[in-house]
Coordinates of C-alpha atoms in Angstrom, one line a residue:
Chain G
M1 CA 117.1 85.2 94.5
N2 CA 119.3 88.2 93.6
I3 CA 116.8 90.0 91.4
D4 CA 114.7 92.9 92.8
R5 CA 114.4 95.2 89.8
L6 CA 113.8 93.5 86.4
F7 CA 114.2 95.5 83.2
I8 CA 112.1 94.2 80.4
A9 CA 113.9 94.7 77.0
N10 CA 111.0 93.7 74.8
R11 CA 107.4 94.6 73.8
G12 CA 104.1 93.1 72.9
E13 CA 102.5 90.1 74.5
I14 CA 105.8 88.7 75.9
A15 CA 106.4 91.9 77.8
V16 CA 103.0 91.6 79.4
R17 CA 103.8 88.0 80.3
I18 CA 107.1 89.0 81.9
V19 CA 105.5 91.8 83.9
K20 CA 103.0 89.3 85.2
A21 CA 105.7 86.8 86.2
A22 CA 107.7 89.6 88.0
K23 CA 104.6 90.7 89.9
A24 CA 104.0 87.1 91.1
L25 CA 107.6 86.9 92.3
G26 CA 107.4 90.3 94.1
V27 CA 110.0 91.8 91.7
T28 CA 109.7 95.4 90.5
S29 CA 109.2 95.5 86.7
I30 CA 110.7 98.2 84.6
Q31 CA 109.3 98.2 81.1
A32 CA 111.4 99.5 78.1
Y33 CA 109.3 101.1 75.3
S34 CA 110.0 102.9 72.0
E35 CA 108.3 106.2 71.1
A36 CA 105.7 104.2 69.1
D37 CA 104.9 102.0 72.1
A38 CA 104.2 104.5 74.8
D39 CA 100.6 103.3 75.3
M40 CA 101.2 99.6 75.0
L41 CA 99.7 97.4 77.7
A42 CA 103.0 96.3 79.3
V43 CA 103.8 100.0 80.0
R44 CA 100.5 100.4 81.7
E45 CA 100.9 97.2 83.8
A46 CA 104.6 97.5 84.7
D47 CA 105.7 99.3 87.9
E48 CA 107.9 101.6 86.0
A49 CA 108.6 102.4 82.3
V50 CA 111.5 103.9 80.4
C51 CA 111.5 105.2 76.8
V52 CA 114.5 103.7 74.9
G53 CA 114.3 105.5 71.6
P54 CA 112.4 106.0 68.4
A55 CA 110.0 103.7 66.7
A56 CA 112.6 101.9 64.5
A57 CA 113.7 98.8 66.4
R58 CA 117.3 99.3 65.5
E59 CA 117.3 102.6 67.3
S60 CA 115.4 101.3 70.3
Y61 CA 114.8 97.6 71.1
L62 CA 117.9 96.5 69.1
D63 CA 120.2 99.2 70.4
I64 CA 122.5 97.3 72.8
D65 CA 124.3 100.3 74.3
G66 CA 121.0 102.3 74.6
I67 CA 119.2 99.4 76.3
V68 CA 122.0 98.7 78.8
A69 CA 122.4 102.4 79.6
A70 CA 118.6 102.7 80.2
A71 CA 118.6 99.6 82.4
K72 CA 121.5 100.9 84.5
A73 CA 119.9 104.4 84.8
A74 CA 116.7 102.7 86.0
K75 CA 118.8 100.9 88.7
A76 CA 117.8 97.5 87.3
D77 CA 119.7 94.5 88.7
A78 CA 118.6 92.2 85.9
V79 CA 117.4 92.3 82.2
H80 CA 114.9 90.0 80.6
P81 CA 115.2 89.9 76.8
G82 CA 112.0 88.0 76.0
Y83 CA 112.2 86.5 72.5
G84 CA 113.3 88.0 69.3
F85 CA 115.1 91.4 69.3
L86 CA 118.3 90.9 71.4
A87 CA 117.2 87.6 73.1
E88 CA 119.8 85.5 71.4
S89 CA 122.5 88.2 71.0
A90 CA 125.7 87.1 72.8
S91 CA 127.0 90.7 72.6
F92 CA 123.9 91.9 74.5
A93 CA 124.2 89.2 77.1
R94 CA 127.8 90.1 77.6
A95 CA 127.1 93.9 77.7
V96 CA 124.4 93.3 80.4
T97 CA 126.8 91.2 82.5
E98 CA 129.7 93.6 82.1
A99 CA 127.5 96.4 83.2
G100 CA 127.0 94.5 86.5
M101 CA 123.5 93.2 85.9
I102 CA 122.1 89.7 85.5
F103 CA 121.1 88.5 82.0
V104 CA 117.9 86.4 82.3
G105 CA 119.2 83.7 80.0
P106 CA 122.3 81.5 79.5
S107 CA 125.9 83.0 79.4
A108 CA 127.1 84.8 76.3
G109 CA 129.4 81.9 75.7
T110 CA 126.5 79.4 75.6
I111 CA 124.5 81.7 73.4
E112 CA 127.4 81.9 71.0
R113 CA 128.1 78.2 71.0
M114 CA 124.5 77.1 70.6
G115 CA 123.7 79.8 68.1
D116 CA 126.4 78.5 65.7
K117 CA 124.9 75.6 63.7
V118 CA 128.1 73.7 63.3
A119 CA 129.2 74.2 67.0
A120 CA 125.7 73.2 68.2
R121 CA 125.7 70.1 66.0
E122 CA 129.1 69.1 67.5
A123 CA 127.9 69.7 71.0
A124 CA 124.9 67.6 70.3
I125 CA 127.0 64.7 68.9
A126 CA 129.3 64.9 71.9
A127 CA 126.3 64.7 74.3
G128 CA 125.0 61.6 72.4
V129 CA 122.1 63.5 70.8
P130 CA 121.1 62.3 67.4
V131 CA 121.6 64.7 64.5
V132 CA 120.5 64.5 60.9
P133 CA 122.8 61.7 59.5
G134 CA 125.5 63.3 57.3
S135 CA 129.0 63.0 56.1
K136 CA 131.7 63.8 58.7
G137 CA 133.1 66.6 56.6
R138 CA 133.8 67.3 52.9
I139 CA 134.2 64.4 50.4
D140 CA 136.1 64.8 47.2
S141 CA 135.7 61.7 45.2
I142 CA 132.3 60.5 43.8
D143 CA 133.1 56.9 44.8
A144 CA 133.8 57.8 48.4
A145 CA 130.6 60.0 48.4
A146 CA 128.5 57.1 47.0
E147 CA 129.8 54.9 49.8
V148 CA 128.9 57.5 52.5
A149 CA 125.5 58.0 50.8
N150 CA 124.7 54.3 51.2
E151 CA 125.6 54.5 54.9
I152 CA 123.4 57.6 55.4
G153 CA 120.4 56.1 53.6
Y154 CA 118.4 57.5 50.7
P155 CA 117.1 60.0 49.8
V156 CA 120.3 61.9 50.3
M157 CA 120.8 65.7 50.0
I158 CA 124.0 66.6 48.2
K159 CA 125.4 70.0 49.2
A160 CA 128.5 72.1 48.3
A161 CA 130.9 71.9 51.3
A162 CA 131.8 75.5 50.7
G163 CA 128.1 76.2 50.1
G164 CA 125.4 78.6 51.0
G165 CA 122.4 80.0 49.2
G166 CA 121.2 76.6 47.9
K167 CA 123.9 76.5 45.2
G168 CA 124.8 72.9 44.2
I169 CA 122.0 71.3 46.3
R170 CA 120.6 68.0 44.8
I171 CA 118.4 65.3 46.2
A172 CA 119.1 61.7 45.1
D173 CA 116.6 58.9 45.8
T174 CA 118.9 56.0 44.6
E175 CA 122.6 55.3 44.1
A176 CA 122.1 55.4 40.3
E177 CA 120.6 58.8 40.6
F178 CA 123.3 59.9 43.1
R179 CA 126.1 58.9 40.6
K180 CA 124.3 61.1 38.0
L181 CA 123.7 64.1 40.3
A182 CA 126.8 64.2 42.4
P183 CA 129.1 65.2 39.5
Q184 CA 126.7 68.0 38.5
A185 CA 126.6 69.2 42.1
R186 CA 130.4 69.1 42.2
A187 CA 130.7 71.1 38.9
E188 CA 128.2 73.7 40.1
A189 CA 130.0 74.0 43.4
E190 CA 133.3 74.4 41.6
A191 CA 131.9 77.1 39.4
A192 CA 130.2 78.9 42.2
F193 CA 132.8 78.6 45.0
G194 CA 136.0 77.4 43.3
D195 CA 135.7 74.4 45.5
G196 CA 134.2 71.1 44.4
G197 CA 134.0 69.5 47.8
L198 CA 130.7 67.9 48.7
Y199 CA 128.8 67.4 51.9
L200 CA 126.0 64.8 52.3
E201 CA 123.0 64.8 54.6
R202 CA 119.9 62.6 54.7
A203 CA 116.9 64.3 53.2
V204 CA 114.2 63.9 55.9
Q205 CA 110.9 63.2 54.2
K206 CA 107.7 64.9 55.5
P207 CA 109.5 66.0 58.7
R208 CA 107.5 66.9 61.8
H209 CA 108.8 69.7 63.9
I210 CA 109.2 68.6 67.5
E211 CA 110.9 70.5 70.3
V212 CA 111.7 69.9 73.9
Q213 CA 111.4 72.5 76.7
I214 CA 114.3 72.5 79.1
M215 CA 115.3 74.5 82.1
G216 CA 118.7 74.5 83.8
D217 CA 120.3 76.2 86.8
G218 CA 123.9 75.9 85.6
T219 CA 124.3 72.6 87.5
R220 CA 121.2 70.6 87.0
A221 CA 118.7 70.5 84.1
V222 CA 115.2 69.2 83.6
H223 CA 112.8 68.9 80.7
F224 CA 109.1 69.9 80.6
F225 CA 108.3 67.4 77.8
E226 CA 107.9 68.2 74.2
R227 CA 105.8 70.3 71.8
E228 CA 104.9 69.8 68.2
C229 CA 104.9 72.8 65.8
S230 CA 104.5 71.2 62.4
L231 CA 101.9 73.6 61.1
Q232 CA 104.0 76.3 59.6
R233 CA 103.8 79.0 56.9
R234 CA 106.9 80.4 55.5
R235 CA 108.9 78.7 58.3
Q236 CA 106.8 80.6 60.9
K237 CA 104.9 78.5 63.4
V238 CA 101.2 79.0 63.1
W239 CA 99.7 76.4 65.6
E240 CA 101.5 74.6 68.4
E241 CA 100.7 71.6 70.6
A242 CA 101.9 69.9 73.7
G243 CA 102.5 67.0 73.6
A244 CA 103.3 65.4 70.3
T245 CA 100.8 62.7 69.9
C246 CA 102.8 61.1 67.0
L247 CA 105.4 59.9 69.5
D248 CA 105.2 56.6 71.4
D249 CA 106.2 56.7 75.1
A250 CA 109.6 55.1 74.5
T251 CA 110.5 57.6 71.8
R252 CA 109.2 60.5 73.9
D253 CA 111.4 59.4 76.8
K254 CA 114.5 59.1 74.6
L255 CA 113.8 62.5 73.0
C256 CA 113.4 64.3 76.3
D257 CA 116.3 62.6 77.9
S258 CA 118.5 63.6 74.9
A259 CA 117.6 67.2 75.4
V260 CA 118.5 67.1 79.1
A261 CA 121.8 65.5 78.3
L262 CA 122.7 68.4 75.9
A263 CA 121.5 71.0 78.4
R264 CA 123.7 69.4 81.1
A265 CA 126.7 69.1 78.8
V266 CA 126.7 72.9 78.3
D267 CA 125.9 73.7 82.0
Y268 CA 122.8 75.4 80.8
C269 CA 121.2 78.2 82.9
G270 CA 117.7 79.5 82.1
A271 CA 114.9 78.4 79.8
G272 CA 115.8 76.8 76.5
T273 CA 114.3 74.7 73.6
L274 CA 115.9 72.0 71.6
E275 CA 114.4 71.7 68.1
Y276 CA 114.3 68.4 66.3
L277 CA 113.1 67.0 63.0
Y278 CA 111.0 63.9 63.5
D279 CA 110.9 61.3 60.7
S280 CA 107.7 59.4 61.5
A281 CA 108.3 56.7 58.8
R282 CA 111.6 55.8 60.5
N283 CA 110.5 56.7 64.0
E284 CA 113.7 58.7 64.4
F285 CA 114.4 62.2 65.6
Y286 CA 117.3 64.5 64.8
F287 CA 118.5 67.6 66.7
I288 CA 118.6 70.7 64.4
E289 CA 119.1 73.7 66.7
M290 CA 118.7 75.2 70.1
N291 CA 116.9 78.4 71.0
T292 CA 118.5 79.9 74.1
R293 CA 115.4 81.9 75.3
I294 CA 111.8 81.6 76.3
Q295 CA 109.7 80.8 73.2
V296 CA 106.4 82.1 71.9
E297 CA 104.7 78.8 72.4
H298 CA 105.8 78.2 76.0
P299 CA 102.2 78.4 77.3
V300 CA 101.2 75.0 75.9
T301 CA 103.9 73.5 78.1
E302 CA 102.7 75.5 81.1
M303 CA 99.2 74.2 80.5
I304 CA 100.0 70.5 80.5
T305 CA 102.7 70.6 83.3
G306 CA 101.2 73.3 85.5
F307 CA 104.6 75.1 85.9
D308 CA 105.2 78.8 85.3
L309 CA 108.3 78.7 83.1
V310 CA 108.9 82.5 83.0
Q311 CA 109.0 82.7 86.8
E312 CA 111.3 79.7 87.0
M313 CA 113.7 81.2 84.4
I314 CA 113.9 84.4 86.4
R315 CA 114.5 82.5 89.6
V316 CA 117.3 80.3 88.3
C317 CA 119.0 83.2 86.5
G318 CA 118.8 85.1 89.8
G319 CA 120.9 82.4 91.4
D320 CA 118.3 80.0 92.8
A321 CA 118.5 76.2 92.2
L322 CA 115.8 74.7 90.1
S323 CA 112.6 74.5 92.2
V324 CA 111.8 71.0 90.8
T325 CA 113.3 67.6 90.2
Q326 CA 112.4 65.7 87.0
D327 CA 110.1 63.3 88.8
Q328 CA 107.9 66.2 90.0
I329 CA 107.2 67.2 86.4
T330 CA 104.3 65.3 85.0
R331 CA 102.0 66.1 82.1
S332 CA 98.3 65.9 81.8
G333 CA 95.9 66.3 78.9
H334 CA 96.7 68.1 75.7
A335 CA 97.2 71.8 74.9
I336 CA 97.0 73.8 71.7
E337 CA 98.1 77.4 71.0
V338 CA 97.2 79.4 67.9
R339 CA 99.0 82.6 66.9
L340 CA 96.8 85.5 66.2
N341 CA 98.5 87.9 63.8
A342 CA 97.2 91.2 62.6
E343 CA 97.1 89.9 59.0
D344 CA 94.4 89.3 56.5
P345 CA 94.5 85.5 55.7
M346 CA 92.2 86.1 52.7
M347 CA 94.6 88.6 51.2
Q348 CA 97.9 86.7 51.2
F349 CA 98.3 87.5 54.9
M350 CA 98.8 91.2 54.3
P351 CA 99.6 92.9 57.6
F352 CA 96.7 94.9 59.0
P353 CA 97.8 97.2 61.9
G354 CA 94.5 98.7 62.8
Q355 CA 92.8 100.1 65.9
V356 CA 91.1 97.7 68.3
T357 CA 87.5 98.9 68.4
S358 CA 86.1 96.1 70.5
L359 CA 87.5 93.2 72.4
K360 CA 85.8 90.1 73.7
I361 CA 88.0 87.5 75.2
P362 CA 86.9 83.9 75.7
Q363 CA 86.7 82.8 79.3
G364 CA 86.5 79.5 81.0
D365 CA 88.4 76.5 82.3
G366 CA 91.4 75.6 80.2
I367 CA 91.3 78.8 78.2
R368 CA 94.1 81.3 78.2
F369 CA 94.7 84.4 76.0
D370 CA 98.1 86.0 76.1
H371 CA 98.0 89.3 74.4
F372 CA 98.6 93.1 74.6
L373 CA 95.3 94.5 73.4
Y374 CA 92.7 96.8 74.9
E375 CA 89.8 98.7 73.4
G376 CA 91.0 101.8 71.6
Y377 CA 94.6 100.5 71.2
Q378 CA 96.2 101.4 67.9
I379 CA 98.6 98.6 66.9
P380 CA 101.8 100.2 65.7
P381 CA 103.0 99.1 62.2
F382 CA 106.7 98.9 63.1
Y383 CA 106.9 95.5 64.6
D384 CA 105.9 91.9 64.4
S385 CA 102.3 91.2 63.5
L386 CA 101.7 88.8 66.5
I387 CA 98.9 90.4 68.6
G388 CA 97.9 87.5 70.8
K389 CA 98.0 83.7 71.4
L390 CA 94.9 81.7 72.2
I391 CA 95.7 78.7 74.3
V392 CA 93.4 75.8 75.3
H393 CA 93.9 72.8 77.5
G394 CA 91.7 69.7 77.0
A395 CA 91.6 66.1 78.3
D396 CA 93.0 64.8 75.1
R397 CA 93.8 66.2 71.6
A398 CA 90.3 65.9 70.2
D399 CA 88.9 67.6 73.3
A400 CA 91.5 70.4 72.9
I401 CA 90.5 71.0 69.3
A402 CA 86.8 71.1 70.2
R403 CA 87.6 73.7 73.0
L404 CA 89.8 75.7 70.5
S405 CA 86.9 75.8 68.1
A406 CA 84.5 77.0 70.7
A407 CA 87.0 79.6 72.1
L408 CA 87.7 81.0 68.6
D409 CA 83.9 81.4 68.2
D410 CA 83.8 83.4 71.4
L411 CA 86.8 85.6 70.5
E412 CA 86.1 89.0 69.0
I413 CA 88.7 91.5 68.0
G414 CA 86.9 94.4 66.3
G415 CA 88.7 96.8 63.9
L416 CA 91.3 94.4 62.8
K417 CA 91.8 91.6 60.3
T418 CA 93.4 88.6 62.1
T419 CA 94.4 85.0 61.4
A420 CA 91.5 83.7 63.6
A421 CA 89.7 82.7 60.3
L422 CA 92.6 80.5 59.4
H423 CA 92.6 78.8 62.8
K424 CA 88.8 78.2 62.7
A425 CA 89.3 76.5 59.3
L426 CA 92.2 74.4 60.6
A427 CA 90.3 73.4 63.8
G428 CA 87.6 72.0 61.5
D429 CA 89.9 70.3 59.1
P430 CA 89.9 66.4 59.0
T431 CA 93.6 66.2 58.3
V432 CA 94.4 68.4 61.3
A433 CA 92.1 66.2 63.4
S434 CA 93.8 63.1 62.2
G435 CA 97.2 64.5 63.2
D436 CA 98.7 63.3 59.9
F437 CA 100.6 66.4 58.8
H438 CA 104.2 67.7 58.6
T439 CA 106.1 71.0 58.2
Q440 CA 105.3 71.1 54.4
W441 CA 101.6 70.4 54.8
L442 CA 100.0 73.9 55.5
E443 CA 101.3 75.8 52.5
P444 CA 100.0 73.5 49.8
W445 CA 96.7 73.3 51.8
L446 CA 96.5 77.1 51.6
D447 CA 97.5 77.1 47.9
A448 CA 94.8 74.6 47.2
G449 CA 92.2 77.2 48.4
H450 CA 91.0 75.3 51.5
L451 CA 90.8 78.4 53.5
S452 CA 88.5 80.2 51.1
K453 CA 86.4 77.0 50.9
A454 CA 86.1 76.7 54.6
T455 CA 85.1 80.3 55.1
G456 CA 82.8 80.3 52.1
D457 CA 84.4 83.3 50.5
A458 CA 85.5 81.4 47.3
Chain S
M1 CA 100.8 118.7 41.0
A2 CA 99.9 115.0 41.7
Q3 CA 100.8 113.5 45.0
I4 CA 101.6 109.9 45.7
L5 CA 100.1 108.7 49.0
S6 CA 100.9 105.8 51.3
S7 CA 98.2 103.3 51.4
L8 CA 99.5 101.9 54.7
P9 CA 101.1 103.1 57.9
G10 CA 104.7 102.0 58.4
T11 CA 108.3 102.9 57.7
F12 CA 109.0 104.7 54.4
Y13 CA 112.0 103.9 52.1
M14 CA 112.8 105.6 48.8
K15 CA 115.4 103.0 47.8
P16 CA 114.9 99.3 47.0
A17 CA 117.9 98.5 49.3
P18 CA 120.1 100.7 51.5
D19 CA 123.0 100.5 49.0
Q20 CA 121.0 101.3 46.0
D21 CA 119.8 104.5 44.3
P22 CA 116.3 105.9 45.0
Y23 CA 113.5 104.6 42.8
K24 CA 113.1 108.0 41.1
V25 CA 115.0 111.2 40.9
K26 CA 113.8 114.7 39.8
G27 CA 112.9 114.7 36.1
D28 CA 112.4 111.0 35.7
S29 CA 109.3 110.1 33.8
V30 CA 106.7 108.2 35.8
E31 CA 104.2 105.7 34.3
V32 CA 101.1 104.4 36.0
G33 CA 102.2 101.3 38.0
D34 CA 105.8 102.4 38.4
T35 CA 107.2 101.6 41.9
I36 CA 107.9 104.8 43.7
A37 CA 108.8 103.7 47.2
L38 CA 108.6 100.9 49.8
V39 CA 106.6 101.0 53.0
E40 CA 107.5 98.5 55.6
V41 CA 104.5 97.4 57.6
M42 CA 105.0 94.7 60.3
K43 CA 108.2 93.4 58.7
T44 CA 106.5 93.1 55.3
F45 CA 107.7 95.4 52.5
V46 CA 104.9 96.8 50.3
E47 CA 105.6 98.5 47.0
I48 CA 103.9 101.9 46.6
K49 CA 103.0 102.4 42.9
A50 CA 102.2 105.5 40.9
E51 CA 98.5 105.8 40.1
S52 CA 99.0 108.6 37.6
A53 CA 101.7 109.4 35.1
G54 CA 103.9 112.5 35.0
T55 CA 107.4 113.7 35.8
F56 CA 108.9 113.0 39.2
A57 CA 109.4 116.1 41.3
R58 CA 110.5 115.1 44.8
Y59 CA 110.1 112.8 47.7
V60 CA 108.2 114.4 50.5
A61 CA 108.6 111.8 53.2
E62 CA 112.0 111.2 54.9
D63 CA 113.8 108.0 54.1
G64 CA 113.6 105.4 56.9
K65 CA 111.1 107.4 59.0
P66 CA 107.5 106.5 60.1
V67 CA 104.6 107.5 57.8
T68 CA 100.9 107.2 58.5
A69 CA 98.3 105.8 56.1
G70 CA 97.4 108.6 53.7
A71 CA 100.7 110.5 54.2
V72 CA 102.1 112.2 51.1
L73 CA 105.2 110.3 50.0
A74 CA 106.2 112.0 46.8
E75 CA 105.0 114.6 44.3
L76 CA 104.9 114.6 40.5
E77 CA 105.1 117.7 38.2
D78 CA 102.1 118.2 36.0

């Protein structure tokens, strides 16, 4: 491997995670930090640390020239972007490479291609990966549109081809309704964009969010099975699982194989995730987008497969071949991760960046807590509210939920409000236990006051 | 002279958006409940509202810079 000095261009729990992976690989870790992050845990644990600017992320963690210059000055030979910040910036990947360092991720070209929704959809179709059924392009006549709608299957979403911002979007459940709504959508599109062209897409009902972890070395690619992340609030994942128990084995195989096919088609290098919508009524999955980085919820995959994904992505980006073949990757049991945010779930999730006065971390088999906390640590208010991730691994899903409940009871973070109360309520909820939920389940559940009922504060 | 304090730590903004005018300028009348500024805390924007009425004097905090909880953001004339 051609990496000896790894510059970590991120913060928080993922920076701690990358430092740990670097240590295990015998690589020197150089941690970037803003003026507000001088006493964060990753700075204490890394071999070296470099200040990259003021608290505001745009002047530090998002400053491409500043980060590249800092990494060069620190004699780094590689840069790990983590997730968020510059992790999916093609310009950053290019700047790192042009400065003579390795970017721990795919090439700038791949980031660009997979980051563009239309280009990613085209790449998926070319690789034989199913996408949400839709019209091939714009349609101008209502009769032609109705014909395509019948092929796609109802309910159908009618969008303005020139669209954006939700203007002109209608959902039709039947052809009669379609013939009533499509002219309205066209008139609205004409008024808003001066272009009455329509685009049709199947409206997936009660979609589940399922994603596949892949890893490539530029030549070969493998998958590490799937995760389900359907419990979401404001499009943010709240609770993630591996695997997705709603899938039968044949569907799981098809899904994971499709992800590998797309990764191979783009000569993927590094860790990546393909996100899909799953329609359980039809037992069909549709590719929606690819994330060209390590994800927040990668630990659940590590728990069920036993592989260290962060070490592996550093190795393959450093020039090594994949250390495993597909048949060596197996899964066992079920894992759940819950995101602990410094927010008050009883006060509309208002951020609560306090000082950690006490910290008790649950211990035991099958329990992992990825975080950046220590007693006395003042959480800065300038960044994301994620402060840690509690991950449990059980024999099956019910066992994992029971372990999660027990681990949440043993977790104590003094001085802060956190979303632990939400996770305790979810772990005890019968619908969560049944697994019968989808991406639009959690918000109505919260609106109905289930959280206050569960915690007795109503 | 009444002061308007930040209830939260975060990043201070005197404008609703970068291309807009500040919420208040010197001489503006201020009613209880008027939004005076924004403080961004963990990617959430919180409106800071006046708790007393008066005439706006000046912003004390610097636009786009960090503020602590309890910091003086603005002052009103009596």
